[in-house]
Amino acid sequence: MKTFVHTDKAKIEEVIRKCDVCYVGFADTDGTPYVLPMNFGYKDGVVYLHSAQTGRSISILERNPRVCITFNTDRKLICQHPEVACSYSMHSNSVIAWGTVQFEEDFNKKVEALNVMMKHYTDRTFSYGDPAVKNVKIWVIELEEVTCKEFGVSYKNKHL
Ligand SMILES: Cc1cc2nc3c(=O)[nH]c(=O)nc-3n(C[C@H](O)[C@H](O)[C@H](O)COP(=O)(O)OP(=O)(O)OC[C@H]3O[C@@H](n4cnc5c(N)ncnc54)[C@H](O)[C@@H]3O)c2cc1C
C-alpha cells in the first residue's frame, strides 16, 4: 500500500466537497491545542464556518486567529492478509489547510456565507430572519497552504 500526494486543485476540492464535517485546530497562546468538529461550506478557496458569538473557540481566536483545518473522507478498511495485523490499512482521502479566521460582520455577506454552508448540505434555498443572521458568528477562512494525501492505495490498482 502506498500514500499518494495530490496537488491537483480539482482533486483537493472533490475531497473537501465529499466531507460533511471538518476538524478545526486552534492554537492558544499558552500552547494548548484545541480541535473542534464543525460543519462548513467551501467556495473558491474559502472555507465558511458559523458558531455562537462566544465560547472557548472564539476566545482562542481573539488571541490567535490562525487555524488548521482537516478534511477526511472515503475511509475504507483494507487488508492484504486477514490474519496479518500489519497488512491492515485504511484507504482514505485527506486534506489539510491553513488560514486565518476573519469574522464577517456585513449582513448581506453573512447571508451569502450561510448560503454557501447550506449549499454544501442541501440543494434547497433558504431565507433567514434578521435576528438569526445578526446573532450568528460567521468565520471566513481564505485557505493559504493546502495539502492533500490519499492513503492505502494498492500498487496494483494505481496507474501513474
Ligand atoms: C458533527 C458536528 C458538527 C458541528 N458543527 C458545528 C458548527 O458548524 N458550528 C458550531 O459552532 N459548532 C459545531 N459543532 C459543535 C462544536 O464542535 C463545538 O462544540 C461548539 O462550536 C462549541 O465550541 P466552543 O469552543 O465555543 O465550546 P464551549 O461551549 O466554550 O465549550 C466548553 C468546553 O466544552 C468542551 N467541548 C466543546 N465542544 C466540544 C465537542 N464538540 N466535543 C466535546 N467537548 C466539547 C470543551 O472541553 C470546552 O472547553 C459541531 C459538533 C459536531 C459533533
mmCIF file with all atom_site columns, C-alpha atoms and ligand atoms in Angstrom:
data_model
loop_
_atom_site.group_PDB
_atom_site.id
_atom_site.type_symbol
_atom_site.label_atom_id
_atom_site.label_alt_id
_atom_site.label_comp_id
_atom_site.label_asym_id
_atom_site.label_entity_id
_atom_site.label_seq_id
_atom_site.pdbx_PDB_ins_code
_atom_site.Cartn_x
_atom_site.Cartn_y
_atom_site.Cartn_z
_atom_site.occupancy
_atom_site.B_iso_or_equiv
_atom_site.pdbx_formal_charge
_atom_site.auth_seq_id
_atom_site.auth_comp_id
_atom_site.auth_asym_id
_atom_site.auth_atom_id
_atom_site.pdbx_PDB_model_num
ATOM   1   C CA  . MET A 1 1   ? 0.000   0.000   0.000   1.00 0.00 ? 1   MET A CA  1
ATOM   2   C CA  . LYS A 1 2   ? 1.175   3.479   -0.815  1.00 0.00 ? 2   LYS A CA  1
ATOM   3   C CA  . THR A 1 3   ? 0.354   7.060   0.069   1.00 0.00 ? 3   THR A CA  1
ATOM   4   C CA  . PHE A 1 4   ? -0.068  9.487   -2.817  1.00 0.00 ? 4   PHE A CA  1
ATOM   5   C CA  . VAL A 1 5   ? 0.346   13.234  -2.648  1.00 0.00 ? 5   VAL A CA  1
ATOM   6   C CA  . HIS A 1 6   ? -2.227  15.107  -4.735  1.00 0.00 ? 6   HIS A CA  1
ATOM   7   C CA  . THR A 1 7   ? -1.644  18.674  -5.861  1.00 0.00 ? 7   THR A CA  1
ATOM   8   C CA  . ASP A 1 8   ? -4.443  18.848  -8.414  1.00 0.00 ? 8   ASP A CA  1
ATOM   9   C CA  . LYS A 1 9   ? -6.946  21.552  -7.362  1.00 0.00 ? 9   LYS A CA  1
ATOM   10  C CA  . ALA A 1 10  ? -9.910  19.569  -8.723  1.00 0.00 ? 10  ALA A CA  1
ATOM   11  C CA  . LYS A 1 11  ? -8.962  16.520  -6.619  1.00 0.00 ? 11  LYS A CA  1
ATOM   12  C CA  . ILE A 1 12  ? -8.468  18.677  -3.495  1.00 0.00 ? 12  ILE A CA  1
ATOM   13  C CA  . GLU A 1 13  ? -11.867 20.325  -3.968  1.00 0.00 ? 13  GLU A CA  1
ATOM   14  C CA  . GLU A 1 14  ? -13.507 16.940  -4.581  1.00 0.00 ? 14  GLU A CA  1
ATOM   15  C CA  . VAL A 1 15  ? -12.184 15.692  -1.218  1.00 0.00 ? 15  VAL A CA  1
ATOM   16  C CA  . ILE A 1 16  ? -13.409 18.821  0.579   1.00 0.00 ? 16  ILE A CA  1
ATOM   17  C CA  . ARG A 1 17  ? -16.849 18.631  -1.074  1.00 0.00 ? 17  ARG A CA  1
ATOM   18  C CA  . LYS A 1 18  ? -17.292 14.986  -0.041  1.00 0.00 ? 18  LYS A CA  1
ATOM   19  C CA  . CYS A 1 19  ? -16.810 15.774  3.669   1.00 0.00 ? 19  CYS A CA  1
ATOM   20  C CA  . ASP A 1 20  ? -19.779 16.627  5.862   1.00 0.00 ? 20  ASP A CA  1
ATOM   21  C CA  . VAL A 1 21  ? -17.611 17.751  8.772   1.00 0.00 ? 21  VAL A CA  1
ATOM   22  C CA  . CYS A 1 22  ? -14.208 19.379  9.087   1.00 0.00 ? 22  CYS A CA  1
ATOM   23  C CA  . TYR A 1 23  ? -11.897 19.412  12.101  1.00 0.00 ? 23  TYR A CA  1
ATOM   24  C CA  . VAL A 1 24  ? -10.712 22.878  13.039  1.00 0.00 ? 24  VAL A CA  1
ATOM   25  C CA  . GLY A 1 25  ? -7.470  23.071  15.008  1.00 0.00 ? 25  GLY A CA  1
ATOM   26  C CA  . PHE A 1 26  ? -6.731  26.117  17.176  1.00 0.00 ? 26  PHE A CA  1
ATOM   27  C CA  . ALA A 1 27  ? -3.512  27.038  18.972  1.00 0.00 ? 27  ALA A CA  1
ATOM   28  C CA  . ASP A 1 28  ? -3.920  29.025  22.156  1.00 0.00 ? 28  ASP A CA  1
ATOM   29  C CA  . THR A 1 29  ? -1.167  31.447  23.064  1.00 0.00 ? 29  THR A CA  1
ATOM   30  C CA  . ASP A 1 30  ? -0.070  29.268  26.012  1.00 0.00 ? 30  ASP A CA  1
ATOM   31  C CA  . GLY A 1 31  ? 0.462   26.403  23.538  1.00 0.00 ? 31  GLY A CA  1
ATOM   32  C CA  . THR A 1 32  ? -2.718  24.493  24.398  1.00 0.00 ? 32  THR A CA  1
ATOM   33  C CA  . PRO A 1 33  ? -4.202  22.873  21.287  1.00 0.00 ? 33  PRO A CA  1
ATOM   34  C CA  . TYR A 1 34  ? -7.988  22.679  20.751  1.00 0.00 ? 34  TYR A CA  1
ATOM   35  C CA  . VAL A 1 35  ? -9.742  20.839  17.901  1.00 0.00 ? 35  VAL A CA  1
ATOM   36  C CA  . LEU A 1 36  ? -13.442 21.061  17.085  1.00 0.00 ? 36  LEU A CA  1
ATOM   37  C CA  . PRO A 1 37  ? -15.618 19.190  14.606  1.00 0.00 ? 37  PRO A CA  1
ATOM   38  C CA  . MET A 1 38  ? -17.608 21.735  12.628  1.00 0.00 ? 38  MET A CA  1
ATOM   39  C CA  . ASN A 1 39  ? -19.975 21.856  9.673   1.00 0.00 ? 39  ASN A CA  1
ATOM   40  C CA  . PHE A 1 40  ? -18.754 24.073  6.869   1.00 0.00 ? 40  PHE A CA  1
ATOM   41  C CA  . GLY A 1 41  ? -19.154 25.491  3.410   1.00 0.00 ? 41  GLY A CA  1
ATOM   42  C CA  . TYR A 1 42  ? -16.475 25.847  0.748   1.00 0.00 ? 42  TYR A CA  1
ATOM   43  C CA  . LYS A 1 43  ? -16.273 28.093  -2.284  1.00 0.00 ? 43  LYS A CA  1
ATOM   44  C CA  . ASP A 1 44  ? -13.344 29.315  -4.401  1.00 0.00 ? 44  ASP A CA  1
ATOM   45  C CA  . GLY A 1 45  ? -10.597 28.537  -1.910  1.00 0.00 ? 45  GLY A CA  1
ATOM   46  C CA  . VAL A 1 46  ? -12.515 29.912  1.071   1.00 0.00 ? 46  VAL A CA  1
ATOM   47  C CA  . VAL A 1 47  ? -13.950 27.919  3.982   1.00 0.00 ? 47  VAL A CA  1
ATOM   48  C CA  . TYR A 1 48  ? -17.016 29.316  5.750   1.00 0.00 ? 48  TYR A CA  1
ATOM   49  C CA  . LEU A 1 49  ? -17.913 28.326  9.316   1.00 0.00 ? 49  LEU A CA  1
ATOM   50  C CA  . HIS A 1 50  ? -20.543 29.515  11.749  1.00 0.00 ? 50  HIS A CA  1
ATOM   51  C CA  . SER A 1 51  ? -20.855 29.492  15.522  1.00 0.00 ? 51  SER A CA  1
ATOM   52  C CA  . ALA A 1 52  ? -22.300 31.184  18.560  1.00 0.00 ? 52  ALA A CA  1
ATOM   53  C CA  . GLN A 1 53  ? -20.897 34.614  19.390  1.00 0.00 ? 53  GLN A CA  1
ATOM   54  C CA  . THR A 1 54  ? -18.996 33.382  22.440  1.00 0.00 ? 54  THR A CA  1
ATOM   55  C CA  . GLY A 1 55  ? -17.236 30.260  23.661  1.00 0.00 ? 55  GLY A CA  1
ATOM   56  C CA  . ARG A 1 56  ? -13.788 28.781  24.045  1.00 0.00 ? 56  ARG A CA  1
ATOM   57  C CA  . SER A 1 57  ? -13.070 28.738  20.305  1.00 0.00 ? 57  SER A CA  1
ATOM   58  C CA  . ILE A 1 58  ? -13.974 32.433  19.944  1.00 0.00 ? 58  ILE A CA  1
ATOM   59  C CA  . SER A 1 59  ? -11.794 33.321  22.954  1.00 0.00 ? 59  SER A CA  1
ATOM   60  C CA  . ILE A 1 60  ? -8.836  31.496  21.423  1.00 0.00 ? 60  ILE A CA  1
ATOM   61  C CA  . LEU A 1 61  ? -9.395  33.099  18.009  1.00 0.00 ? 61  LEU A CA  1
ATOM   62  C CA  . GLU A 1 62  ? -9.328  36.547  19.628  1.00 0.00 ? 62  GLU A CA  1
ATOM   63  C CA  . ARG A 1 63  ? -5.825  35.689  20.867  1.00 0.00 ? 63  ARG A CA  1
ATOM   64  C CA  . ASN A 1 64  ? -4.680  33.752  17.783  1.00 0.00 ? 64  ASN A CA  1
ATOM   65  C CA  . PRO A 1 65  ? -6.846  33.682  14.628  1.00 0.00 ? 65  PRO A CA  1
ATOM   66  C CA  . ARG A 1 66  ? -4.646  31.103  12.844  1.00 0.00 ? 66  ARG A CA  1
ATOM   67  C CA  . VAL A 1 67  ? -6.323  27.720  12.290  1.00 0.00 ? 67  VAL A CA  1
ATOM   68  C CA  . CYS A 1 68  ? -5.509  24.395  10.689  1.00 0.00 ? 68  CYS A CA  1
ATOM   69  C CA  . ILE A 1 69  ? -8.456  22.525  9.157   1.00 0.00 ? 69  ILE A CA  1
ATOM   70  C CA  . THR A 1 70  ? -8.528  18.801  8.364   1.00 0.00 ? 70  THR A CA  1
ATOM   71  C CA  . PHE A 1 71  ? -10.990 17.213  5.937   1.00 0.00 ? 71  PHE A CA  1
ATOM   72  C CA  . ASN A 1 72  ? -11.168 13.426  5.683   1.00 0.00 ? 72  ASN A CA  1
ATOM   73  C CA  . THR A 1 73  ? -13.365 11.152  3.598   1.00 0.00 ? 73  THR A CA  1
ATOM   74  C CA  . ASP A 1 74  ? -13.627 7.850   1.656   1.00 0.00 ? 74  ASP A CA  1
ATOM   75  C CA  . ARG A 1 75  ? -12.487 5.745   4.618   1.00 0.00 ? 75  ARG A CA  1
ATOM   76  C CA  . LYS A 1 76  ? -12.400 2.014   3.884   1.00 0.00 ? 76  LYS A CA  1
ATOM   77  C CA  . LEU A 1 77  ? -10.641 -0.678  5.909   1.00 0.00 ? 77  LEU A CA  1
ATOM   78  C CA  . ILE A 1 78  ? -8.441  -2.792  3.670   1.00 0.00 ? 78  ILE A CA  1
ATOM   79  C CA  . CYS A 1 79  ? -6.003  -5.654  4.196   1.00 0.00 ? 79  CYS A CA  1
ATOM   80  C CA  . GLN A 1 80  ? -3.785  -7.893  2.132   1.00 0.00 ? 80  GLN A CA  1
ATOM   81  C CA  . HIS A 1 81  ? -3.859  -10.875 4.536   1.00 0.00 ? 81  HIS A CA  1
ATOM   82  C CA  . PRO A 1 82  ? -6.731  -11.051 7.058   1.00 0.00 ? 82  PRO A CA  1
ATOM   83  C CA  . GLU A 1 83  ? -4.529  -12.857 9.627   1.00 0.00 ? 83  GLU A CA  1
ATOM   84  C CA  . VAL A 1 84  ? -1.654  -10.345 9.418   1.00 0.00 ? 84  VAL A CA  1
ATOM   85  C CA  . ALA A 1 85  ? -2.230  -7.275  11.566  1.00 0.00 ? 85  ALA A CA  1
ATOM   86  C CA  . CYS A 1 86  ? 0.400   -5.145  9.847   1.00 0.00 ? 86  CYS A CA  1
ATOM   87  C CA  . SER A 1 87  ? -1.189  -5.777  6.441   1.00 0.00 ? 87  SER A CA  1
ATOM   88  C CA  . TYR A 1 88  ? -4.293  -3.837  7.557   1.00 0.00 ? 88  TYR A CA  1
ATOM   89  C CA  . SER A 1 89  ? -4.589  -0.291  6.377   1.00 0.00 ? 89  SER A CA  1
ATOM   90  C CA  . MET A 1 90  ? -7.248  2.285   5.627   1.00 0.00 ? 90  MET A CA  1
ATOM   91  C CA  . HIS A 1 91  ? -7.914  3.783   2.271   1.00 0.00 ? 91  HIS A CA  1
ATOM   92  C CA  . SER A 1 92  ? -8.803  7.426   2.729   1.00 0.00 ? 92  SER A CA  1
ATOM   93  C CA  . ASN A 1 93  ? -8.526  10.881  1.207   1.00 0.00 ? 93  ASN A CA  1
ATOM   94  C CA  . SER A 1 94  ? -7.400  13.721  3.407   1.00 0.00 ? 94  SER A CA  1
ATOM   95  C CA  . VAL A 1 95  ? -6.859  17.462  3.002   1.00 0.00 ? 95  VAL A CA  1
ATOM   96  C CA  . ILE A 1 96  ? -5.147  19.748  5.496   1.00 0.00 ? 96  ILE A CA  1
ATOM   97  C CA  . ALA A 1 97  ? -5.349  23.517  5.065   1.00 0.00 ? 97  ALA A CA  1
ATOM   98  C CA  . TRP A 1 98  ? -4.133  26.536  6.979   1.00 0.00 ? 98  TRP A CA  1
ATOM   99  C CA  . GLY A 1 99  ? -5.565  30.023  7.179   1.00 0.00 ? 99  GLY A CA  1
ATOM   100 C CA  . THR A 1 100 ? -6.579  32.955  9.346   1.00 0.00 ? 100 THR A CA  1
ATOM   101 C CA  . VAL A 1 101 ? -10.126 33.416  10.621  1.00 0.00 ? 101 VAL A CA  1
ATOM   102 C CA  . GLN A 1 102 ? -11.791 36.690  9.805   1.00 0.00 ? 102 GLN A CA  1
ATOM   103 C CA  . PHE A 1 103 ? -15.204 37.369  11.277  1.00 0.00 ? 103 PHE A CA  1
ATOM   104 C CA  . GLU A 1 104 ? -17.740 38.672  8.754   1.00 0.00 ? 104 GLU A CA  1
ATOM   105 C CA  . GLU A 1 105 ? -19.896 41.482  10.106  1.00 0.00 ? 105 GLU A CA  1
ATOM   106 C CA  . ASP A 1 106 ? -21.688 42.673  6.945   1.00 0.00 ? 106 ASP A CA  1
ATOM   107 C CA  . PHE A 1 107 ? -25.307 41.433  6.966   1.00 0.00 ? 107 PHE A CA  1
ATOM   108 C CA  . ASN A 1 108 ? -25.528 40.564  3.261   1.00 0.00 ? 108 ASN A CA  1
ATOM   109 C CA  . LYS A 1 109 ? -22.139 38.846  3.256   1.00 0.00 ? 109 LYS A CA  1
ATOM   110 C CA  . LYS A 1 110 ? -23.210 36.820  6.292   1.00 0.00 ? 110 LYS A CA  1
ATOM   111 C CA  . VAL A 1 111 ? -26.266 35.665  4.322   1.00 0.00 ? 111 VAL A CA  1
ATOM   112 C CA  . GLU A 1 112 ? -24.022 34.736  1.366   1.00 0.00 ? 112 GLU A CA  1
ATOM   113 C CA  . ALA A 1 113 ? -21.796 32.728  3.722   1.00 0.00 ? 113 ALA A CA  1
ATOM   114 C CA  . LEU A 1 114 ? -24.812 30.942  5.222   1.00 0.00 ? 114 LEU A CA  1
ATOM   115 C CA  . ASN A 1 115 ? -25.979 30.098  1.698   1.00 0.00 ? 115 ASN A CA  1
ATOM   116 C CA  . VAL A 1 116 ? -22.567 28.612  0.843   1.00 0.00 ? 116 VAL A CA  1
ATOM   117 C CA  . MET A 1 117 ? -22.749 26.492  4.015   1.00 0.00 ? 117 MET A CA  1
ATOM   118 C CA  . MET A 1 118 ? -26.316 25.327  3.387   1.00 0.00 ? 118 MET A CA  1
ATOM   119 C CA  . LYS A 1 119 ? -25.498 24.515  -0.249  1.00 0.00 ? 119 LYS A CA  1
ATOM   120 C CA  . HIS A 1 120 ? -22.834 22.110  0.986   1.00 0.00 ? 120 HIS A CA  1
ATOM   121 C CA  . TYR A 1 121 ? -25.602 20.003  2.560   1.00 0.00 ? 121 TYR A CA  1
ATOM   122 C CA  . THR A 1 122 ? -28.732 20.539  0.502   1.00 0.00 ? 122 THR A CA  1
ATOM   123 C CA  . ASP A 1 123 ? -29.950 21.969  -2.803  1.00 0.00 ? 123 ASP A CA  1
ATOM   124 C CA  . ARG A 1 124 ? -32.803 23.768  -1.064  1.00 0.00 ? 124 ARG A CA  1
ATOM   125 C CA  . THR A 1 125 ? -32.798 27.561  -0.922  1.00 0.00 ? 125 THR A CA  1
ATOM   126 C CA  . PHE A 1 126 ? -33.379 29.426  2.333   1.00 0.00 ? 126 PHE A CA  1
ATOM   127 C CA  . SER A 1 127 ? -34.290 32.800  3.710   1.00 0.00 ? 127 SER A CA  1
ATOM   128 C CA  . TYR A 1 128 ? -33.056 33.852  7.141   1.00 0.00 ? 128 TYR A CA  1
ATOM   129 C CA  . GLY A 1 129 ? -34.634 36.031  9.810   1.00 0.00 ? 129 GLY A CA  1
ATOM   130 C CA  . ASP A 1 130 ? -32.738 39.200  10.769  1.00 0.00 ? 130 ASP A CA  1
ATOM   131 C CA  . PRO A 1 131 ? -32.056 38.110  14.376  1.00 0.00 ? 131 PRO A CA  1
ATOM   132 C CA  . ALA A 1 132 ? -30.678 34.757  13.206  1.00 0.00 ? 132 ALA A CA  1
ATOM   133 C CA  . VAL A 1 133 ? -28.227 36.498  10.863  1.00 0.00 ? 133 VAL A CA  1
ATOM   134 C CA  . LYS A 1 134 ? -27.271 39.137  13.416  1.00 0.00 ? 134 LYS A CA  1
ATOM   135 C CA  . ASN A 1 135 ? -26.714 36.596  16.196  1.00 0.00 ? 135 ASN A CA  1
ATOM   136 C CA  . VAL A 1 136 ? -24.642 34.074  14.274  1.00 0.00 ? 136 VAL A CA  1
ATOM   137 C CA  . LYS A 1 137 ? -20.859 34.414  14.161  1.00 0.00 ? 137 LYS A CA  1
ATOM   138 C CA  . ILE A 1 138 ? -19.561 33.861  10.624  1.00 0.00 ? 138 ILE A CA  1
ATOM   139 C CA  . TRP A 1 139 ? -15.966 32.762  10.159  1.00 0.00 ? 139 TRP A CA  1
ATOM   140 C CA  . VAL A 1 140 ? -14.276 33.303  6.790   1.00 0.00 ? 140 VAL A CA  1
ATOM   141 C CA  . ILE A 1 141 ? -11.012 31.471  6.163   1.00 0.00 ? 141 ILE A CA  1
ATOM   142 C CA  . GLU A 1 142 ? -9.129  32.046  2.929   1.00 0.00 ? 142 GLU A CA  1
ATOM   143 C CA  . LEU A 1 143 ? -7.050  28.904  2.547   1.00 0.00 ? 143 LEU A CA  1
ATOM   144 C CA  . GLU A 1 144 ? -3.332  29.543  2.206   1.00 0.00 ? 144 GLU A CA  1
ATOM   145 C CA  . GLU A 1 145 ? -1.273  26.353  2.320   1.00 0.00 ? 145 GLU A CA  1
ATOM   146 C CA  . VAL A 1 146 ? -3.273  23.251  1.299   1.00 0.00 ? 146 VAL A CA  1
ATOM   147 C CA  . THR A 1 147 ? -2.007  19.653  1.169   1.00 0.00 ? 147 THR A CA  1
ATOM   148 C CA  . CYS A 1 148 ? -3.832  16.518  0.027   1.00 0.00 ? 148 CYS A CA  1
ATOM   149 C CA  . LYS A 1 149 ? -2.931  12.869  0.541   1.00 0.00 ? 149 LYS A CA  1
ATOM   150 C CA  . GLU A 1 150 ? -4.572  9.616   -0.483  1.00 0.00 ? 150 GLU A CA  1
ATOM   151 C CA  . PHE A 1 151 ? -3.802  6.716   1.855   1.00 0.00 ? 151 PHE A CA  1
ATOM   152 C CA  . GLY A 1 152 ? -3.984  2.960   1.388   1.00 0.00 ? 152 GLY A CA  1
ATOM   153 C CA  . VAL A 1 153 ? -3.636  2.868   -2.388  1.00 0.00 ? 153 VAL A CA  1
ATOM   154 C CA  . SER A 1 154 ? -2.734  -0.519  -3.809  1.00 0.00 ? 154 SER A CA  1
ATOM   155 C CA  . TYR A 1 155 ? 0.301   -0.542  -6.114  1.00 0.00 ? 155 TYR A CA  1
ATOM   156 C CA  . LYS A 1 156 ? -1.699  -2.871  -8.385  1.00 0.00 ? 156 LYS A CA  1
ATOM   157 C CA  . ASN A 1 157 ? -4.668  -0.502  -8.715  1.00 0.00 ? 157 ASN A CA  1
ATOM   158 C CA  . LYS A 1 158 ? -2.919  2.826   -9.109  1.00 0.00 ? 158 LYS A CA  1
ATOM   159 C CA  . HIS A 1 159 ? -1.826  3.803   -12.604 1.00 0.00 ? 159 HIS A CA  1
ATOM   160 C CA  . LEU A 1 160 ? 0.630   6.677   -12.615 1.00 0.00 ? 160 LEU A CA  1
HETATM 161 C C1  . LIG B 2 .   ? -20.586 16.816  13.712  1.00 0.00 ? 1   LIG B C1  1
HETATM 162 C C2  . LIG B 2 .   ? -20.516 18.134  14.446  1.00 0.00 ? 1   LIG B C2  1
HETATM 163 C C3  . LIG B 2 .   ? -20.661 19.323  13.741  1.00 0.00 ? 1   LIG B C3  1
HETATM 164 C C4  . LIG B 2 .   ? -20.612 20.543  14.419  1.00 0.00 ? 1   LIG B C4  1
HETATM 165 N N1  . LIG B 2 .   ? -20.762 21.695  13.709  1.00 0.00 ? 1   LIG B N1  1
HETATM 166 C C5  . LIG B 2 .   ? -20.691 22.873  14.359  1.00 0.00 ? 1   LIG B C5  1
HETATM 167 C C6  . LIG B 2 .   ? -20.793 24.110  13.653  1.00 0.00 ? 1   LIG B C6  1
HETATM 168 O O1  . LIG B 2 .   ? -20.946 24.169  12.418  1.00 0.00 ? 1   LIG B O1  1
HETATM 169 N N2  . LIG B 2 .   ? -20.720 25.257  14.367  1.00 0.00 ? 1   LIG B N2  1
HETATM 170 C C7  . LIG B 2 .   ? -20.531 25.255  15.730  1.00 0.00 ? 1   LIG B C7  1
HETATM 171 O O2  . LIG B 2 .   ? -20.469 26.327  16.335  1.00 0.00 ? 1   LIG B O2  1
HETATM 172 N N3  . LIG B 2 .   ? -20.422 24.115  16.411  1.00 0.00 ? 1   LIG B N3  1
HETATM 173 C C8  . LIG B 2 .   ? -20.487 22.927  15.757  1.00 0.00 ? 1   LIG B C8  1
HETATM 174 N N4  . LIG B 2 .   ? -20.365 21.756  16.470  1.00 0.00 ? 1   LIG B N4  1
HETATM 175 C C9  . LIG B 2 .   ? -20.097 21.850  17.895  1.00 0.00 ? 1   LIG B C9  1
HETATM 176 C C10 . LIG B 2 .   ? -18.623 22.223  18.086  1.00 0.00 ? 1   LIG B C10 1
HETATM 177 O O3  . LIG B 2 .   ? -17.821 21.066  17.954  1.00 0.00 ? 1   LIG B O3  1
HETATM 178 C C11 . LIG B 2 .   ? -18.383 22.873  19.454  1.00 0.00 ? 1   LIG B C11 1
HETATM 179 O O4  . LIG B 2 .   ? -18.898 22.048  20.470  1.00 0.00 ? 1   LIG B O4  1
HETATM 180 C C12 . LIG B 2 .   ? -19.073 24.238  19.525  1.00 0.00 ? 1   LIG B C12 1
HETATM 181 O O5  . LIG B 2 .   ? -18.680 25.052  18.422  1.00 0.00 ? 1   LIG B O5  1
HETATM 182 C C13 . LIG B 2 .   ? -18.734 24.972  20.803  1.00 0.00 ? 1   LIG B C13 1
HETATM 183 O O6  . LIG B 2 .   ? -17.349 25.216  20.802  1.00 0.00 ? 1   LIG B O6  1
HETATM 184 P P1  . LIG B 2 .   ? -16.752 26.224  21.910  1.00 0.00 ? 1   LIG B P1  1
HETATM 185 O O7  . LIG B 2 .   ? -15.265 26.228  21.749  1.00 0.00 ? 1   LIG B O7  1
HETATM 186 O O8  . LIG B 2 .   ? -17.472 27.508  21.868  1.00 0.00 ? 1   LIG B O8  1
HETATM 187 O O9  . LIG B 2 .   ? -17.098 25.400  23.188  1.00 0.00 ? 1   LIG B O9  1
HETATM 188 P P2  . LIG B 2 .   ? -17.560 25.860  24.638  1.00 0.00 ? 1   LIG B P2  1
HETATM 189 O O10 . LIG B 2 .   ? -19.041 25.884  24.697  1.00 0.00 ? 1   LIG B O10 1
HETATM 190 O O11 . LIG B 2 .   ? -16.831 27.071  25.088  1.00 0.00 ? 1   LIG B O11 1
HETATM 191 O O12 . LIG B 2 .   ? -17.048 24.545  25.349  1.00 0.00 ? 1   LIG B O12 1
HETATM 192 C C14 . LIG B 2 .   ? -16.743 24.420  26.704  1.00 0.00 ? 1   LIG B C14 1
HETATM 193 C C15 . LIG B 2 .   ? -15.986 23.125  26.848  1.00 0.00 ? 1   LIG B C15 1
HETATM 194 O O13 . LIG B 2 .   ? -16.764 22.043  26.328  1.00 0.00 ? 1   LIG B O13 1
HETATM 195 C C16 . LIG B 2 .   ? -15.942 21.100  25.677  1.00 0.00 ? 1   LIG B C16 1
HETATM 196 N N5  . LIG B 2 .   ? -16.402 20.946  24.284  1.00 0.00 ? 1   LIG B N5  1
HETATM 197 C C17 . LIG B 2 .   ? -16.729 21.915  23.389  1.00 0.00 ? 1   LIG B C17 1
HETATM 198 N N6  . LIG B 2 .   ? -17.069 21.378  22.188  1.00 0.00 ? 1   LIG B N6  1
HETATM 199 C C18 . LIG B 2 .   ? -16.948 20.058  22.326  1.00 0.00 ? 1   LIG B C18 1
HETATM 200 C C19 . LIG B 2 .   ? -17.145 18.963  21.442  1.00 0.00 ? 1   LIG B C19 1
HETATM 201 N N7  . LIG B 2 .   ? -17.507 19.151  20.144  1.00 0.00 ? 1   LIG B N7  1
HETATM 202 N N8  . LIG B 2 .   ? -16.921 17.721  21.907  1.00 0.00 ? 1   LIG B N8  1
HETATM 203 C C20 . LIG B 2 .   ? -16.524 17.518  23.179  1.00 0.00 ? 1   LIG B C20 1
HETATM 204 N N9  . LIG B 2 .   ? -16.320 18.501  24.069  1.00 0.00 ? 1   LIG B N9  1
HETATM 205 C C21 . LIG B 2 .   ? -16.528 19.765  23.661  1.00 0.00 ? 1   LIG B C21 1
HETATM 206 C C22 . LIG B 2 .   ? -14.524 21.627  25.762  1.00 0.00 ? 1   LIG B C22 1
HETATM 207 O O14 . LIG B 2 .   ? -13.858 20.992  26.837  1.00 0.00 ? 1   LIG B O14 1
HETATM 208 C C23 . LIG B 2 .   ? -14.692 23.093  26.026  1.00 0.00 ? 1   LIG B C23 1
HETATM 209 O O15 . LIG B 2 .   ? -13.631 23.628  26.786  1.00 0.00 ? 1   LIG B O15 1
HETATM 210 C C24 . LIG B 2 .   ? -20.408 20.547  15.818  1.00 0.00 ? 1   LIG B C24 1
HETATM 211 C C25 . LIG B 2 .   ? -20.252 19.360  16.519  1.00 0.00 ? 1   LIG B C25 1
HETATM 212 C C26 . LIG B 2 .   ? -20.305 18.162  15.846  1.00 0.00 ? 1   LIG B C26 1
HETATM 213 C C27 . LIG B 2 .   ? -20.127 16.880  16.620  1.00 0.00 ? 1   LIG B C27 1
#
